[in-house]
Coordinates of N, CA, C and O in Angstrom, one line a residue:
E1068 N 0.7 -1.2 -0.1 CA 0.2 -0.1 -0.5 C 0.9 1.2 0.2 O 1.9 1.2 1.2
T1069 N 0.4 2.3 -0.5 CA 1.5 3.5 -0.4 C 0.8 4.7 0.0 O 0.0 4.1 1.4
E1070 N 1.3 5.1 0.8 CA 1.2 6.2 2.1 C -0.9 6.9 1.5 O -1.5 6.9 2.4
Q1071 N -0.9 7.4 0.3 CA -2.2 7.7 -0.1 C -3.4 6.9 0.3 O -4.5 7.1 0.7
E1072 N -3.0 5.6 0.0 CA -4.3 4.2 0.3 C -3.7 4.1 1.5 O -5.6 4.2 2.4
V1073 N -2.8 4.3 2.4 CA -3.1 4.0 3.3 C -3.9 5.1 4.5 O -4.9 5.1 5.2
L1074 N -3.7 6.5 4.1 CA -4.5 7.1 4.7 C -5.4 8.1 4.1 O -6.6 7.5 5.2
E1075 N -6.3 7.1 3.6 CA -7.9 7.2 2.4 C -8.4 6.3 3.4 O -9.4 6.6 3.9
R1076 N -7.8 5.1 4.5 CA -8.2 4.1 4.9 C -8.4 4.9 6.3 O -9.6 4.8 6.8
A1077 N -7.6 5.3 6.0 CA -7.5 5.2 7.7 C -8.6 6.9 7.8 O -8.9 6.9 9.4
N1078 N -8.5 7.9 6.8 CA -9.7 9.0 7.3 C -11.1 8.1 6.8 O -11.9 9.5 7.1
N1079 N -11.3 7.4 6.2 CA -12.6 7.1 6.0 C -13.4 6.7 7.1 O -13.8 5.6 7.2
S1080 N -13.6 7.2 7.8 CA -14.2 7.2 9.0 C -15.4 8.4 9.8 O -14.3 9.3 9.1
E1081 N -16.0 8.1 10.2 CA -16.7 9.5 10.5 C -16.5 10.1 11.7 O -16.2 11.0 12.5
F1082 N -15.8 9.1 12.5 CA -15.0 9.9 14.0 C -13.3 10.3 13.9 O -12.5 9.6 12.9
G1083 N -13.0 10.9 14.7 CA -11.4 11.2 14.4 C -10.8 12.0 15.9 O -10.2 12.7 16.1
L1084 N -11.4 10.8 16.9 CA -10.1 11.1 17.9 C -8.6 11.0 18.0 O -8.6 11.9 18.4
A1085 N -8.6 9.8 17.3 CA -7.4 9.8 17.8 C -6.6 8.6 16.6 O -7.6 7.8 16.2
S1086 N -5.3 8.8 16.1 CA -4.7 8.0 15.3 C -3.3 7.2 16.1 O -2.7 8.2 16.6
Y1087 N -2.6 6.9 15.6 CA -1.6 6.2 15.7 C -0.2 5.9 14.3 O -1.0 5.0 13.4
L1088 N 0.7 5.8 14.9 CA 1.8 5.6 13.5 C 3.0 5.2 14.3 O 3.7 5.7 14.9
F1089 N 4.0 4.2 13.2 CA 5.1 4.3 14.1 C 5.9 3.8 12.9 O 5.2 3.0 11.7
S1090 N 7.0 5.3 12.6 CA 7.9 4.8 11.7 C 9.0 5.5 12.4 O 9.1 6.0 13.5
R1091 N 10.4 5.5 11.4 CA 11.3 5.8 11.6 C 12.0 6.4 11.2 O 12.8 8.2 10.9
D1092 N 11.0 7.2 9.9 CA 11.3 7.7 8.9 C 10.9 9.6 8.7 O 9.4 9.7 9.2
I1093 N 11.9 10.7 9.9 CA 10.8 12.1 10.4 C 9.9 12.4 9.7 O 9.4 12.9 9.7
G1094 N 10.8 12.4 8.0 CA 9.8 13.3 6.7 C 8.6 12.1 6.8 O 6.9 13.1 6.9
R1095 N 8.1 10.9 6.5 CA 7.0 10.3 6.6 C 5.9 10.8 7.6 O 4.6 10.8 7.8
V1096 N 6.8 10.3 8.8 CA 6.1 11.0 10.5 C 5.1 11.8 9.9 O 4.3 12.5 10.2
F1097 N 5.5 13.3 9.7 CA 5.5 14.8 10.0 C 4.2 14.9 8.4 O 3.2 15.4 9.0
R1098 N 4.5 14.0 7.5 CA 4.1 14.0 6.5 C 2.0 13.9 6.6 O 1.6 13.6 6.3
I1099 N 2.2 12.4 7.3 CA 1.1 11.4 7.7 C 0.6 11.9 8.5 O -1.2 12.6 8.7
S1100 N 0.8 13.1 9.7 CA 0.7 13.5 10.6 C -0.7 14.6 10.7 O -1.5 14.5 10.5
E1101 N 0.1 15.2 9.3 CA -0.7 16.5 8.9 C -1.9 16.2 8.2 O -2.5 16.7 7.8
K1102 N -1.7 14.5 7.6 CA -3.1 14.2 6.9 C -3.9 14.1 7.3 O -4.8 13.4 7.0
L1103 N -3.4 13.1 8.8 CA -4.7 12.6 9.2 C -6.0 13.2 9.8 O -5.2 14.6 10.3
Q1104 N -7.1 12.7 9.9 CA -8.4 13.7 10.3 C -8.6 12.9 12.0 O -9.1 12.1 11.7
C1105 N -7.8 13.7 12.0 CA -8.0 13.3 13.8 C -7.6 14.4 14.8 O -6.7 15.4 14.5
G1106 N -8.3 14.2 16.1 CA -7.5 15.1 16.8 C -6.1 15.3 17.6 O -5.2 15.9 17.8
M1107 N -5.3 13.4 17.7 CA -4.8 13.1 18.3 C -3.6 12.8 17.8 O -5.1 11.8 17.0
V1108 N -2.4 12.4 17.3 CA -1.9 11.4 16.9 C -0.4 10.8 17.9 O 0.4 11.8 18.5
G1109 N -0.7 9.9 17.8 CA 1.0 8.7 18.7 C 1.6 8.7 17.9 O 1.4 7.4 16.7
V1110 N 2.5 9.0 17.9 CA 3.9 8.2 16.7 C 5.1 7.7 18.1 O 5.8 7.8 18.7
N1111 N 5.3 6.4 17.7 CA 5.8 5.5 18.2 C 5.5 5.0 19.6 O 6.6 4.7 20.3
D1112 N 4.4 5.4 19.9 CA 4.0 5.6 21.7 C 2.8 5.1 21.3 O 1.5 5.6 20.7
S1113 N 1.5 4.6 22.1 CA 0.3 4.2 22.1 C -0.3 5.6 23.3 O -1.1 5.7 23.9
A1114 N 0.8 5.5 24.6 CA 0.1 6.5 25.5 C 0.0 8.2 25.5 O 1.3 9.1 25.8
I1115 N -0.9 8.7 24.5 CA -1.1 10.2 24.0 C -1.6 10.8 25.5 O -1.3 12.0 25.1
S1116 N -2.3 10.0 26.1 CA -3.0 11.3 26.9 C -2.0 11.8 28.1 O -1.5 10.9 28.3
D1117 N -2.5 12.7 28.4 CA -1.7 13.4 29.4 C -2.2 14.9 29.7 O -2.8 15.6 28.8
A1118 N -2.4 15.0 31.4 CA -3.4 16.2 31.8 C -3.1 17.2 30.8 O -3.1 18.6 31.2
R1119 N -1.0 17.6 30.3 CA -0.2 18.2 29.9 C -1.1 18.8 28.4 O -0.6 20.4 27.8
M1120 N -1.4 18.4 27.5 CA -1.6 18.2 26.4 C -3.7 18.0 26.2 O -4.3 17.7 27.0
P1121 N -3.8 18.9 25.0 CA -5.0 19.3 24.7 C -5.9 17.6 24.3 O -4.8 16.9 23.2
F1122 N -6.7 17.4 24.9 CA -7.1 16.2 24.3 C -8.3 16.2 23.9 O -9.4 16.9 24.4
G1123 N -9.3 16.2 22.2 CA -10.3 15.9 21.8 C -9.9 15.4 20.5 O -8.9 15.0 19.6
G1124 N -11.2 15.3 19.6 CA -11.1 14.8 18.5 C -12.1 15.5 17.5 O -12.1 16.7 17.2
I1125 N -12.5 15.3 16.4 CA -12.8 16.0 14.9 C -13.7 14.7 14.9 O -13.9 14.1 14.7
K1126 N -15.0 15.3 13.8 CA -15.8 14.9 13.5 C -16.7 14.4 14.2 O -17.6 15.3 14.7
K1127 N -17.0 12.8 14.3 CA -18.1 12.6 15.4 C -17.3 11.8 16.6 O -17.7 12.0 17.6
S1128 N -16.1 12.8 16.7 CA -15.1 12.3 17.7 C -15.2 13.5 18.9 O -14.3 13.9 19.5
G1129 N -16.3 15.0 18.7 CA -16.2 15.8 19.5 C -15.7 17.3 18.6 O -15.1 17.1 17.6
M1130 N -16.0 18.1 19.2 CA -15.7 19.5 19.1 C -14.6 20.4 20.4 O -15.0 20.3 21.7
G1131 N -13.5 20.6 20.2 CA -12.5 21.7 20.7 C -12.4 20.7 21.3 O -11.6 19.5 21.2
R1132 N -11.1 21.8 22.4 CA -10.3 20.5 23.4 C -10.9 21.0 25.2 O -10.9 21.8 25.1
E1133 N -10.3 19.7 25.6 CA -10.4 19.8 27.0 C -9.3 19.4 27.5 O -8.3 19.1 26.9
G1134 N -8.2 20.0 28.9 CA -7.7 19.7 29.3 C -6.4 20.4 28.7 O -6.9 21.4 28.1
S1135 N -5.5 21.1 29.0 CA -4.0 21.9 29.5 C -4.9 23.6 28.9 O -6.0 23.5 29.6
R1136 N -3.9 24.3 28.7 CA -4.5 26.0 28.7 C -5.5 25.9 27.4 O -6.2 27.0 27.5
Y1137 N -5.4 24.4 26.5 CA -6.4 24.7 25.6 C -7.7 24.2 25.8 O -9.2 24.7 24.7
G1138 N -8.3 23.8 26.5 CA -9.5 23.5 27.4 C -10.1 24.2 27.5 O -11.2 24.8 27.4
M1139 N -9.2 25.8 27.6 CA -10.5 27.2 28.3 C -10.6 27.9 27.2 O -11.8 28.6 27.3
D1140 N -10.4 27.6 26.0 CA -10.6 28.0 24.6 C -11.8 28.4 23.7 O -11.9 29.7 23.9
E1141 N -12.5 27.6 24.3 CA -14.0 27.3 23.6 C -14.6 28.3 24.7 O -16.2 28.5 24.1
Y1142 N -14.6 28.8 26.2 CA -15.6 29.6 26.7 C -14.4 30.9 26.9 O -15.2 31.7 27.4
M1143 N -13.5 31.2 26.0 CA -13.2 32.3 26.2 C -13.3 33.1 25.2 O -13.3 32.8 24.1
Q1144 N -13.3 34.4 25.6 CA -12.6 35.6 24.2 C -11.7 35.8 24.0 O -11.6 36.8 25.3
L1145 N -11.1 36.3 23.3 CA -9.6 36.6 22.8 C -9.8 38.4 23.0 O -10.4 38.7 21.5
K1146 N -9.3 39.3 23.0 CA -9.1 40.3 23.2 C -7.9 41.1 22.8 O -7.3 40.7 24.2
Y1147 N -7.9 41.9 22.0 CA -6.5 42.4 21.8 C -6.4 44.4 23.0 O -7.5 45.1 22.0
I1148 N -5.6 44.3 23.5 CA -5.9 45.6 24.0 C -4.2 46.4 23.6 O -3.2 45.7 24.3
L1149 N -4.4 47.7 23.2 CA -3.1 48.6 22.9 C -3.0 48.9 23.6 O -3.9 50.1 23.8
L1150 N -2.1 49.2 24.7 CA -1.7 50.4 26.5 C -0.4 51.7 25.3 O 1.0 50.8 25.1
G1151 N -0.7 52.3 25.1 CA -0.2 53.6 24.7 C 0.3 53.9 25.8 O 0.4 53.6 26.7
S1152 N 1.3 55.2 26.0 CA 2.4 55.7 27.0 C 1.3 56.5 27.7 O 0.6 57.2 27.4
L1153 N 1.6 55.8 29.2 CA 0.5 56.9 29.6 C 1.5 57.7 30.7 O 0.9 58.5 31.7
N1154 N 2.5 58.5 30.1 CA 3.3 59.6 30.6 C 2.8 60.8 29.8 O 3.8 61.5 29.7
K1155 N 2.2 60.9 29.2 CA 1.5 61.9 28.5 C 0.9 62.7 28.9 O -0.1 62.8 30.1

């Protein structure tokens, strides 16, 4: 099977929580990881859950992330404040 065939099979799901791959080729690792339709990718390890890392999926596996500093993003509004000189 080619990489493209493997990706098509892996992404042919209504779910997308996590995917796993094993490889020593760092180019392949990033190429495939970027194209996998999932919220988390485990490379050469299956223990991807960690309280410090964002946890969540895409498709029917959820929306948004929980845990880590990203877990609050869904509940926050980003605001930019420019503060000019106060000495005028």
